[in-house]
XYZ file of C-alpha atoms in Angstrom:
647
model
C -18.211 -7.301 -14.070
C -16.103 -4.238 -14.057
C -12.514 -4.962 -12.426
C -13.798 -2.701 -9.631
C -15.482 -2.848 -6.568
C -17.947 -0.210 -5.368
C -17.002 1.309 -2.328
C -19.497 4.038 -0.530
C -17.802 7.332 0.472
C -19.139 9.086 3.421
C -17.698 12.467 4.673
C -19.316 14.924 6.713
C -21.999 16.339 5.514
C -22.132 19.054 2.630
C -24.439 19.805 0.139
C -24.085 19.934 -3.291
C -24.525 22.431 -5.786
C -25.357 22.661 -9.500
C -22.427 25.400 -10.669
C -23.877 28.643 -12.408
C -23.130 32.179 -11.497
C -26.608 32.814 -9.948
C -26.083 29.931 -7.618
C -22.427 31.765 -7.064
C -24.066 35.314 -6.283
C -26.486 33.669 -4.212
C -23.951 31.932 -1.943
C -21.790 34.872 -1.808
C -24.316 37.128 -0.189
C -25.668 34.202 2.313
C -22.038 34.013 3.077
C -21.726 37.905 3.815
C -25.322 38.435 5.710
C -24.746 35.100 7.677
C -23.951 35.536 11.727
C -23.498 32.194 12.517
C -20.025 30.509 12.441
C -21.177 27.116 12.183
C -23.667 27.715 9.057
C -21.182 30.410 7.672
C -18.380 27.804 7.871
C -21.207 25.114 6.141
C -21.940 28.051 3.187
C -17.811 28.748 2.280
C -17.186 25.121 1.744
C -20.104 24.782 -0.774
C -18.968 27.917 -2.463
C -15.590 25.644 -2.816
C -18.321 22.498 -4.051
C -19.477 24.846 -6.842
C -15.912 24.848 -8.656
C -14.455 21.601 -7.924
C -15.692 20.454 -10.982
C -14.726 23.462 -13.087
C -12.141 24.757 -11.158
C -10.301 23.158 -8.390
C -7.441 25.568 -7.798
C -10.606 27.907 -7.039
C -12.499 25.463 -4.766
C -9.150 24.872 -3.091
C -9.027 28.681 -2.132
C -12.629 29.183 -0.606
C -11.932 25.575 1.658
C -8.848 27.266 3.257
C -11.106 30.294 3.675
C -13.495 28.018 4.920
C -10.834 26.443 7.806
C -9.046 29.634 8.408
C -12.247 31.291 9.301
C -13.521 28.454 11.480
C -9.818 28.252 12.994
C -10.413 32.098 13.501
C -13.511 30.921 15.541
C -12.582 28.817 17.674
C -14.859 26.072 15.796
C -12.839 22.860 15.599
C -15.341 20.841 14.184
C -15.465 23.125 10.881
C -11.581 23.659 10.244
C -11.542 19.631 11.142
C -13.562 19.235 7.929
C -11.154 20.604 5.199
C -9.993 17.478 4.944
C -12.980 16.170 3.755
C -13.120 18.323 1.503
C -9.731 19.252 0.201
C -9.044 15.175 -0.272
C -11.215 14.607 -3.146
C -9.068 16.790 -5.388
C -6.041 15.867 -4.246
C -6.358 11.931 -4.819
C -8.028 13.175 -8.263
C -4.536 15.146 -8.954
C -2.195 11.644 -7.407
C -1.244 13.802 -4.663
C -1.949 11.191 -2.002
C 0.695 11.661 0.611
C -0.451 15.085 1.110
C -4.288 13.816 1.266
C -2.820 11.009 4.244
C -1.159 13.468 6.045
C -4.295 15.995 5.656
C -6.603 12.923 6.992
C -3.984 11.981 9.794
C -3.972 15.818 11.372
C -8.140 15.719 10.860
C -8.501 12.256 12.833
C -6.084 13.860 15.796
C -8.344 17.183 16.039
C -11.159 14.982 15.871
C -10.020 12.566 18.874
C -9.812 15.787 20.975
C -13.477 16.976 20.311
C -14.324 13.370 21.008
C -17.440 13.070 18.712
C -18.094 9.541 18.228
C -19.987 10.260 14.666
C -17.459 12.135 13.330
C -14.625 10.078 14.480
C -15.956 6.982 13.001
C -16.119 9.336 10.078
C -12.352 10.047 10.432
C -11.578 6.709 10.947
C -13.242 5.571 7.477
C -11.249 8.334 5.550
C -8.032 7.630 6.982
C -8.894 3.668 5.492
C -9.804 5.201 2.158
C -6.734 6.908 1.723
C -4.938 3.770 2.716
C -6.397 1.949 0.029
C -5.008 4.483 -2.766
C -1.536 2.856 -2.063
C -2.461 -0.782 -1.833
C -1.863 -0.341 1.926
C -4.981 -3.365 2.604
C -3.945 -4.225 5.793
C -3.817 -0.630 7.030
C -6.958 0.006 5.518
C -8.503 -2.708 6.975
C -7.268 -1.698 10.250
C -8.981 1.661 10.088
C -12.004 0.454 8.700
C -12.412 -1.873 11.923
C -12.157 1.025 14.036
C -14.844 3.173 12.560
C -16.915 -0.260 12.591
C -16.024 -0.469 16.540
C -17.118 3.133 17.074
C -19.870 2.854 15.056
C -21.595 -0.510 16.502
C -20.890 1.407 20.214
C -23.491 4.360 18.937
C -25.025 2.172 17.015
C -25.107 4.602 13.727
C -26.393 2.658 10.886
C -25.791 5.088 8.024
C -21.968 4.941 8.967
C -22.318 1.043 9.781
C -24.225 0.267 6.643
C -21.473 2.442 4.514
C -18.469 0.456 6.785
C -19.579 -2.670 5.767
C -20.037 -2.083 1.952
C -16.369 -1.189 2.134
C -14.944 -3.612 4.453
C -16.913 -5.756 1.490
C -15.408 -4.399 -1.487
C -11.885 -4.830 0.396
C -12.076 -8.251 0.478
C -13.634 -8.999 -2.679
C -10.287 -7.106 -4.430
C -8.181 -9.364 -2.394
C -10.322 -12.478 -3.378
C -12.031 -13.213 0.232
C -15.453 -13.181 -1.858
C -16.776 -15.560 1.496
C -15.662 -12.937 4.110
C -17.072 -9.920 1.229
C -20.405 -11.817 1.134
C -20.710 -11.135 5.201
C -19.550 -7.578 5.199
C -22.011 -7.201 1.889
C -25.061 -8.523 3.411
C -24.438 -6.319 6.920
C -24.747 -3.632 4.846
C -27.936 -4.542 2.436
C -29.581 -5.346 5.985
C -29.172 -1.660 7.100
C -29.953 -0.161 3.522
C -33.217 -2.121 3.457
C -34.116 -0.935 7.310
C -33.392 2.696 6.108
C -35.685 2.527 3.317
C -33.870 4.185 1.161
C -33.383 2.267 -2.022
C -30.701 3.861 -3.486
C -28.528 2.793 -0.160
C -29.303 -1.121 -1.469
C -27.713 -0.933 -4.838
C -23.500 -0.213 -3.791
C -23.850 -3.921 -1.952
C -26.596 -5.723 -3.882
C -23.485 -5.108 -6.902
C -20.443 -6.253 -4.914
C -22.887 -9.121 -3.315
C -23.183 -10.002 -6.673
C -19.690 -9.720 -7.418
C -19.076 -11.664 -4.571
C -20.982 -14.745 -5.812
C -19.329 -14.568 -9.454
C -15.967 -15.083 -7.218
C -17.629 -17.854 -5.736
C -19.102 -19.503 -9.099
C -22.349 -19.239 -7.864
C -24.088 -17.260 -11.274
C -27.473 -18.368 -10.548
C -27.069 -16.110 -7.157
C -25.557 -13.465 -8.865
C -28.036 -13.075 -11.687
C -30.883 -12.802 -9.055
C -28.697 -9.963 -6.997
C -28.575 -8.576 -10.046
C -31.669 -8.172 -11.519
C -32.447 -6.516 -7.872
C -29.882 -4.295 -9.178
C -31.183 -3.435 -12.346
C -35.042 -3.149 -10.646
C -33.831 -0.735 -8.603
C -32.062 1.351 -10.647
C -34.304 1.484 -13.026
C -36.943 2.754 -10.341
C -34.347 5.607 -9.286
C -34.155 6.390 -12.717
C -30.169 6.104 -12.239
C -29.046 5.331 -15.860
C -25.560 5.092 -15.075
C -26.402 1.926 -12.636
C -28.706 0.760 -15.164
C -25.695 0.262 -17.537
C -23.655 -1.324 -14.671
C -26.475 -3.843 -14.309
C -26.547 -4.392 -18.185
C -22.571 -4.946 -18.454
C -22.352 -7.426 -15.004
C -25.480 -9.486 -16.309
C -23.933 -9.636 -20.021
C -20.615 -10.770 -18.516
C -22.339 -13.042 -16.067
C -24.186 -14.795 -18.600
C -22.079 -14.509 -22.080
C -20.527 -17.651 -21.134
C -22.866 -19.726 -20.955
C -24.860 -18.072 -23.601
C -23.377 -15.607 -26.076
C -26.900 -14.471 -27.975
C -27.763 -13.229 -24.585
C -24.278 -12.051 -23.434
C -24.438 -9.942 -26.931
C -27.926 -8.122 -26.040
C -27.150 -6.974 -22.374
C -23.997 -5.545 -23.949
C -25.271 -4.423 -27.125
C -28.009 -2.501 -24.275
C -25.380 -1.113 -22.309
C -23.242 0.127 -25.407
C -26.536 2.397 -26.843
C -27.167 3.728 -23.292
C -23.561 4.677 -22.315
C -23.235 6.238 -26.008
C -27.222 7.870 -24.943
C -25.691 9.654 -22.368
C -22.233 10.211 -22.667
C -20.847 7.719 -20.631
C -17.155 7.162 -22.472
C -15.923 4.635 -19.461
C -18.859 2.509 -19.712
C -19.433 1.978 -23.170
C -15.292 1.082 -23.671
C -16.094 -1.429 -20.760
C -18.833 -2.809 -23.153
C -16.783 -3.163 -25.962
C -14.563 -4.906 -23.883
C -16.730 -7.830 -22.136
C -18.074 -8.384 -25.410
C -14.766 -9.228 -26.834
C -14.044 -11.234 -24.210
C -17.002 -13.301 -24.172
C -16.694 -13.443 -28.236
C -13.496 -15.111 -27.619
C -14.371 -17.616 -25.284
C -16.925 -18.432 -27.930
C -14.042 -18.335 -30.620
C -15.808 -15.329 -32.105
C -12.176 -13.766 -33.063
C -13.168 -11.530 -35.909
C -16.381 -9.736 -34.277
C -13.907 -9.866 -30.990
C -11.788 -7.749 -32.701
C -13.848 -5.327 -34.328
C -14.953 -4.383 -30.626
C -11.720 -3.845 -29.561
C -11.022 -1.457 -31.889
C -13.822 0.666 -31.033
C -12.531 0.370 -27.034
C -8.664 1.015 -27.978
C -9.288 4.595 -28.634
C -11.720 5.668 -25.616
C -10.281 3.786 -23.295
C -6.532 5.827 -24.555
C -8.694 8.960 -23.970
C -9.500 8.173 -20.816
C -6.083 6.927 -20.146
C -7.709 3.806 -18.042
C -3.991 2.086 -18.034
C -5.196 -1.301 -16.592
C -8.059 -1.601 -19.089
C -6.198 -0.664 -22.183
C -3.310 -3.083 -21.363
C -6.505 -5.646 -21.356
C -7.775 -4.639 -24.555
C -4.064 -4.747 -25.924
C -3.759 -8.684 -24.813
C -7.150 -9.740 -25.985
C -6.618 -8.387 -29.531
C -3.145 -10.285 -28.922
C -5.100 -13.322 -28.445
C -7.334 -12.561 -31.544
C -5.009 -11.710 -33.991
C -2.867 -14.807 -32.741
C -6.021 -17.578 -33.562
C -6.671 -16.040 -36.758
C -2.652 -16.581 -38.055
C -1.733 -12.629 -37.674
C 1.563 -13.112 -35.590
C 2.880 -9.931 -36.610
C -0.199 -8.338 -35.550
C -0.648 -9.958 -32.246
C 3.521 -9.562 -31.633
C 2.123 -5.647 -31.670
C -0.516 -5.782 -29.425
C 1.590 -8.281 -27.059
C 4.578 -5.816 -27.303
C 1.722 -2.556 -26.391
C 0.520 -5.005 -23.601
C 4.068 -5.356 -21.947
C 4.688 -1.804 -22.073
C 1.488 -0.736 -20.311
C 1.877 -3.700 -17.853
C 5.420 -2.450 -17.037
C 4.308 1.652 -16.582
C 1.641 0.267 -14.670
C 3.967 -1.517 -12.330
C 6.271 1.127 -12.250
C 3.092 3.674 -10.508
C 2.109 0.478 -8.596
C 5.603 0.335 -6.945
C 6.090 4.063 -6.580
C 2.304 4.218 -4.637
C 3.557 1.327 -2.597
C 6.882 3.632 -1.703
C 5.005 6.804 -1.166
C 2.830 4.608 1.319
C 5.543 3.651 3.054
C 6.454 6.450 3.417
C 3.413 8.195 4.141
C 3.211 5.809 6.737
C 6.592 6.003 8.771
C 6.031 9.743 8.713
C 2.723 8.915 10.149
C 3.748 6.585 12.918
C 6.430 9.607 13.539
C 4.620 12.318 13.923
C 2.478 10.024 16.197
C 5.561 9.327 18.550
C 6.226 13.236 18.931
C 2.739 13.411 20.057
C 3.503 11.222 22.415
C 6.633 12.799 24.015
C 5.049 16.250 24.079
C 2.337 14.747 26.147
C 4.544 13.324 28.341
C 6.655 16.539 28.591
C 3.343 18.230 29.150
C 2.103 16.089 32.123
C 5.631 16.133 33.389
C 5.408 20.198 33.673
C 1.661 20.401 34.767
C 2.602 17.736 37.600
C 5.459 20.058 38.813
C 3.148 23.519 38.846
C 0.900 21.573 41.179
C 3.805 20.296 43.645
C 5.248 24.323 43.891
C 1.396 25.433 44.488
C 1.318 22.357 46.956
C 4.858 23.846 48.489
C 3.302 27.196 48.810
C 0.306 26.237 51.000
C 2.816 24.179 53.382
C 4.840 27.260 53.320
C 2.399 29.633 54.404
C 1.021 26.893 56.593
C 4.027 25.690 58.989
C 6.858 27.475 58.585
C 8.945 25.770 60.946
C 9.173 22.833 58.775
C 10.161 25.004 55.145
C 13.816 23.964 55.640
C 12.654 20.199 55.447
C 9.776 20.757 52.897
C 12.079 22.515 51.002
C 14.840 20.326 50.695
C 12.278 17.023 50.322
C 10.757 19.293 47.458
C 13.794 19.804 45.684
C 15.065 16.362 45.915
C 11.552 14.903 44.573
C 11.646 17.457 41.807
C 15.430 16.512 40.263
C 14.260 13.230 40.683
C 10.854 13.441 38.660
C 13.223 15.396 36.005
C 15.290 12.616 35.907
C 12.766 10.138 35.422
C 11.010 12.265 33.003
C 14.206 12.717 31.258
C 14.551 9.081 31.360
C 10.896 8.351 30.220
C 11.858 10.654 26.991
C 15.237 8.842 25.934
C 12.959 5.242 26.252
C 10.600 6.630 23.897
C 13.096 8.145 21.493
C 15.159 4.972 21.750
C 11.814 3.004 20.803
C 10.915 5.358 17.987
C 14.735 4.670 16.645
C 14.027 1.144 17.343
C 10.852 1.466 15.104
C 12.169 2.901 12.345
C 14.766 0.414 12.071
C 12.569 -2.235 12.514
C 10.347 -0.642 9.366
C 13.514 -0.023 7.130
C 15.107 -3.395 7.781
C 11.426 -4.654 6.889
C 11.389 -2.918 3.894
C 14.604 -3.611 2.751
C 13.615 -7.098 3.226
C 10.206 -7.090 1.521
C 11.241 -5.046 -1.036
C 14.128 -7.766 -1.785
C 11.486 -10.370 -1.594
C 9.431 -8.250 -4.326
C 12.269 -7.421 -6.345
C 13.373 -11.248 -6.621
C 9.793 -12.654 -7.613
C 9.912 -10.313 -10.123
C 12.885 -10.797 -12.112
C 12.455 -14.785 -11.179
C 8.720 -14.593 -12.543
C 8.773 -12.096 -14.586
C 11.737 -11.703 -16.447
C 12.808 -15.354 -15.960
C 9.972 -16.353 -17.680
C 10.134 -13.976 -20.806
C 13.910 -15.232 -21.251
C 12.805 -18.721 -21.055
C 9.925 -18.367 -22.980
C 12.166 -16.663 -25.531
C 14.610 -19.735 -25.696
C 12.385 -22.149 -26.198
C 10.447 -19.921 -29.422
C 14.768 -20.018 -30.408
C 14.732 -23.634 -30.130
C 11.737 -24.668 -31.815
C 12.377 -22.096 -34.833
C 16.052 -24.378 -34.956
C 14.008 -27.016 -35.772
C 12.062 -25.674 -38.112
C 14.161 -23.517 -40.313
C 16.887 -24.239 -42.492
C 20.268 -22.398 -41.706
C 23.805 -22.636 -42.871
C 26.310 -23.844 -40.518
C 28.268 -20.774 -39.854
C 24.501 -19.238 -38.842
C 23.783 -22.665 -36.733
C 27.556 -21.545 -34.588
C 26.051 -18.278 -34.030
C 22.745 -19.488 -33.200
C 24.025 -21.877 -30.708
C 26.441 -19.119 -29.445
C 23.592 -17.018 -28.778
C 21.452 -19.995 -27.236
C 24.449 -20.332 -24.620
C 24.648 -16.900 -24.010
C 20.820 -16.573 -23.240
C 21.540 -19.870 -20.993
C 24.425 -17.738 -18.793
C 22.174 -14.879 -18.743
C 18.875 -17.042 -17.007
C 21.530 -18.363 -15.115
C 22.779 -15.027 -14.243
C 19.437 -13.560 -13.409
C 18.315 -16.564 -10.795
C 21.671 -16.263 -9.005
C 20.740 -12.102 -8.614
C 17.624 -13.163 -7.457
C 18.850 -15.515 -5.225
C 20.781 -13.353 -3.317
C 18.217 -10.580 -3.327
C 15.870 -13.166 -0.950
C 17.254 -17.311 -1.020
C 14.717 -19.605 -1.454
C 17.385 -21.935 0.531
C 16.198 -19.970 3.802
C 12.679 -20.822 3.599
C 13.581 -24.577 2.445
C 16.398 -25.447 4.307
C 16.579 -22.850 7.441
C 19.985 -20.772 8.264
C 22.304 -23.087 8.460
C 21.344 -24.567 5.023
C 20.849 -21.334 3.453
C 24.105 -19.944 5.047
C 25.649 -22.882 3.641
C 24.533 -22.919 0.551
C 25.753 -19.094 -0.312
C 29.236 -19.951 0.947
C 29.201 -22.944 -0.944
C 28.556 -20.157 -3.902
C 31.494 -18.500 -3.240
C 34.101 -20.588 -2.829
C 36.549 -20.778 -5.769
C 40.255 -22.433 -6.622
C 41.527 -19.063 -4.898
C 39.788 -19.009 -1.568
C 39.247 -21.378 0.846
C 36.070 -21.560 3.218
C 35.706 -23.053 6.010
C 32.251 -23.004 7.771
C 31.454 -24.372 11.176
C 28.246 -23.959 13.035
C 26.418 -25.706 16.176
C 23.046 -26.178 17.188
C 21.087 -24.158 14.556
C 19.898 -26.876 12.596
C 16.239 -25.503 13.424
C 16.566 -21.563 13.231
C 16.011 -18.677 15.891
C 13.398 -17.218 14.093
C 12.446 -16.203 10.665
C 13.444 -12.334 11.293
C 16.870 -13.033 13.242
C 17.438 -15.996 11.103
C 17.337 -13.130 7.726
C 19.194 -10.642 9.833
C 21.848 -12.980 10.586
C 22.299 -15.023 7.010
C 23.059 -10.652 5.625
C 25.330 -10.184 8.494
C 27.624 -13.606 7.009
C 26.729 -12.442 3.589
C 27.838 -9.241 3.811
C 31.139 -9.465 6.019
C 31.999 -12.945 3.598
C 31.846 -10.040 0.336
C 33.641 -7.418 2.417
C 36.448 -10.182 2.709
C 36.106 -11.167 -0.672
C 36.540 -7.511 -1.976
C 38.294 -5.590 0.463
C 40.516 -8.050 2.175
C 42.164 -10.459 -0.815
C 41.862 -13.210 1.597
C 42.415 -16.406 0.626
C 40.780 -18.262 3.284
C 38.122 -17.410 5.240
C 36.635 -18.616 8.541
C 32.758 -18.740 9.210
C 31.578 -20.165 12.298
C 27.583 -19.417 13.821
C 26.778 -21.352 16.909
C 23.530 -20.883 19.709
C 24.184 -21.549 23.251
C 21.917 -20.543 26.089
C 21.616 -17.080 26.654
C 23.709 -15.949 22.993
C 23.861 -16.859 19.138
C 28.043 -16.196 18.120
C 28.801 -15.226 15.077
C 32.684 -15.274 14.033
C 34.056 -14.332 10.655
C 37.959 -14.767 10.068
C 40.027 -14.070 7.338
C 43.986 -13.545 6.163
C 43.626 -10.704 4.272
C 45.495 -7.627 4.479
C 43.530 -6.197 7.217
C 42.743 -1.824 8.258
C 42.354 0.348 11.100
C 39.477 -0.848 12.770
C 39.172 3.018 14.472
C 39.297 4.741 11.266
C 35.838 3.013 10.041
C 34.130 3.163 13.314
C 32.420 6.952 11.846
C 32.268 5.786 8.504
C 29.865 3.801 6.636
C 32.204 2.196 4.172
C 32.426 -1.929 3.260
C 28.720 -1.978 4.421
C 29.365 -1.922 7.963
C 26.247 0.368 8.725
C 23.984 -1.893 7.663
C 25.390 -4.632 9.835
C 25.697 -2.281 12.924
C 22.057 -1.407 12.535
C 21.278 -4.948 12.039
C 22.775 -6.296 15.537
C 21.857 -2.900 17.066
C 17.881 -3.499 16.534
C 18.910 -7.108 18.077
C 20.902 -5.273 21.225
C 23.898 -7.413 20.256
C 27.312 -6.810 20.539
C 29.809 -5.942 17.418
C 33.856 -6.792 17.949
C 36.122 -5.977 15.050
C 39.756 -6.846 15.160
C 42.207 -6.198 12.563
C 45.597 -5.602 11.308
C 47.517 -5.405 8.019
C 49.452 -8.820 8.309
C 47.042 -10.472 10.404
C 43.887 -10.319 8.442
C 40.544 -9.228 10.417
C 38.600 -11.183 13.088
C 34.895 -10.000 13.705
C 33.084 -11.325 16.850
C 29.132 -10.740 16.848
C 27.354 -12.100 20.497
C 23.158 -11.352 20.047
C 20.939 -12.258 22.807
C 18.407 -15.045 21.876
């Protein structure tokens, strides 16, 4: 099947138009006789639908004319909807930060006019744009919340299109068992509406679903449902999709058969145009011929894919192509050949990654910025309430004024008192909720730092630990087989030894990017192990700890192995110590963390506005834990840092 789940979009409601210039005219004088904001509004943003196609920068212009007008109006449902709109060119042009933040401002206007349809709606779009950065989880999350509104108004067009993508979710993070419940949800509701054309999104990922699951007998009846129905709708594009999943289904298990559903779907994408699915063609065909050790017709079908799928610039298929003709050429004896295709592979793979990881930052970002924005809401509503509260207590004072006036010197000094102290507490209510926002973002960078670590490690451990080792042991088994003088054999050995320190090399970086020691052995093991590292013929450590032979907790437990980590290098670097004193210990109420050395010591005052020798990241380390920092130092005493966090 294609690497690709269908998943149903559903915005709020447009209609489409074929683009000519009569259609154009046509629209442009509705737009000018119309009186009615709402169906005005509904005519400018399918003038923008005629040239979104064509023109984007021009259907871009009439959707602002569309919101500005309806913002003009006073209609907040209409300027609400250039989002909708607006979105689908932007993730077409990568620009999906602005689309997030576009959705986020949509789903707050729509909260306020408190329309359940259309902020199910919102919620669905804001999980769509969640899923363009890999963001699952997120996605997820919003998708649940549409479902929840949804189910409470019990809207089965929304449900039925919530469940197909709640399915397609977890069927691209291989939960085909949790897809196949979401999937059949939704092929319940498109066979109630009695529309057909509803049934075919989930009878495909159903299908999918079952492939995941090894069930092909299952799938190949889904699918011929598939194929029925799309054939009936006349919808040649699905027909094709039906052709290509049963040929990869089946090809297998039986490659005369495989052949003719793709041969099918190779004539009818070339029939009518359809560049994307005939490269996919050429490429389950390959792959089925080489399961079947077909390696000459394989590669005569990837060379017909190579080029479209280059013109389509379809990345993640093209690296596939590139490592299946590596494959080929590598059966048939061409190394040369297949070292070129391998070496095309690995480039793709690694631009690929490089978009993947710059998505995953934008979404990170997207999202603290989010999550911001969200916690300024917050504080002007609570400024708000604070300042609508204290216009009624002056109206309230005025009544009691006109009302008993022997009692306005009381009133009046009761009022005044009240009101300094509401200030106070609002004032106070504001500093919580900009300390917690300060608290949050902390708590998001030190994740990130953290995960991104994690990431950075498994990569150069799995990825680039494995091409060096894979590459000595191609060196070693050549060694064997070839002949070579001995001055070559010293230099060959040299260079064997070399690309031994430099594995060697790369697994300590990743090591200290995220231990493995933490996760196997706990802090005190892990802590242990990295001083162990460290210590040379020149420097001494000691290390001492008590009662945290089981942890804190995974979070504090990272948090405090950096703190040692990074004040141990500080000392290292900074200090020329030659002995060095590391003691962690857990009582009660505190865990203690000392670090000693005999270096040459500094002015503890003139780095307390600084953020040299990586003391910023350690302060905002024990600050998110509300511990306590104490640095003491002098030049012929060496420096003595004292860290108390409540646990």
């Amino acid at each position: 099947m294609k690497n690709f789940s269908i998943i149903s979009f559903l915005f709020l409601p447009f209609f489409l138009f074929a683009q000519s210039e009569h259609e154009i005219d046509s629209l442009k004088t509705l737009i000018e006789q119309e009186k009615d904001i709402t169906q005005k509004t509904g005519y400018l943003y399918d003038l923008g639908d005629l040239f979104e196609t064509s023109n984007p920068d021009s259907a871009i212009h009439y959707y602002q004319v569309a919101r500005d007008f309806a913002k003009e109006n006073d209609f907040a449902l209409g300027e609400a909807r250039y989002a909708s709109y607006v979105n689908m060119i932007l993730n077409k042009q990568g620009k999906f930060s602005e689309a997030l933040s576009l959705t986020q401002k949509a789903l707050e206007k729509y909260k306020k006019i408190n329309n359940p349809n259309n902020l199910a709606i919102a919620y669905l779009n804001m999980g769509k744009q969640y899923r363009y950065f890999s963001d699952f989880e997120s996605c997820i999350d919003y998708y649940l919340e549409a479902k929840k509104i949804a189910d409470s108004i019990q809207d089965k067009s929304i449900q039925r299109t919530i469940n197909n993508n709640l399915c397609a979710i977890f069927l691209d993070l291989n939960q085909p068992d949790k897809a196949t419940v979401y999937g059949l949800a939704s092929l319940k509701l498109a066979e109630e509406s009695g529309d057909k054309a509803n049934m075919l999104s989930p009878l495909y990922n159903l299908a999918n679903a079952a492939t995941q699951l090894e069930k092909d007998d299952e799938a190949m009846v889904l699918l011929d449902r598939f194929e029925k129905i799309a054939i009936e709708l006349e919808s040649h594009y699905d027909i094709i999709d039906a052709y290509l999943a049963k040929g990869s289904a089946i090809g297998k298990t039986n490659l005369e058969k495989g052949t003719q559903y793709m041969n099918l779907a190779i004539a009818e994408s070339k029939k009518y145009h359809f560049l994307d699915n005939e490269y996919y063609a050429y490429l389950y065909l390959a792959e089925i011929q080489l399961w079947h050790k077909k390696y000459k017709d394989a590669l005569q079908n990837i060379q017909k894919g190579i080029p479209i799928a280059a013109q389509l610039e379809a990345k993640y298929d093209l690296a596939d192509f590139h490592k299946k003709a590596s494959e080929a050429y590598e059966h048939l004896g061409n190394f040369e050949e297949a070292l070129k295709h391998n070496r095309k592979y690995d480039k793709l793979i690694s631009e690929i990654q490089l978009e993947e990881n710059k998505n995953r930052l934008l979404g990170l970002e997207a999202k603290y910025q989010s999550e911001k924005q969200e916690a300024e809401i917050k504080i002007l509503n609570a400024q708000s309430e604070a300042q609508a509260l204290s216009i009624k207590q002056k109206n309230t004072l005025n009544y009691i004024f006109f009302g008993a006036i022997l009692l306005i010197g009381i009133i009046s000094i009761l009022s005044y008192l009240n009101y300094k102290n509401r200030q106070k507490i609002s004032l106070q209510r504001i500093q919580e909720l900009e300390t917690e926002k300060q608290l949050s973002a902390t708590q998001a960078l030190l994740q990130g730092q953290e995960d991104e670590r994690s990431r950075m490690a498994k990569e150069l451990h799995d990825g680039l630990g494995g091409l060096l080792s894979g590459v000595k042991l191609n060196l070693n088994n050549m060694h064997k087989k070839l002949i070579i003088t001995e001055e070559d054999g010293d230099s060959f050995e040299k260079s064997i030894m070399l690309l031994d320190e430099s594995i060697s090399e790369l697994r300590r970086v990743a090591h200290n990017l995220m231990p493995e020691s933490i996760l196997k052995f706990g802090l005190d093991g892990a802590v242990r192990e990295f001083l162990h590292s460290v210590d040379n013929e020149n420097l001494k450590i000691i290390y001492q700890s008590y009662h945290i032979e089981n942890g804190i907790n995974k979070q504090l437990d990272i948090s405090t192995y950096r703190i040692i980590q990074e004040l141990v290098n500080n000392a290292m670097k900074h200090a020329d110590a030659t002995e060095i004193l590391v003691q962690v210990r857990k009582d009660e109420h505190f865990l203690v963390i000392d670090v000693e050395d005999n270096g040459k010591g500094f002015d503890p005052d003139s780095i307390k506005k600084e953020s040299g020798m990586g003391l910023t990241g350690i302060r905002s380390r024990i600050n998110y834990w509300k511990g306590d920092l104490q640095i003491e130092s002098a030049e012929s005493s060496g420096t003595s840092v004292h860290i108390e966090i409540p646990v």
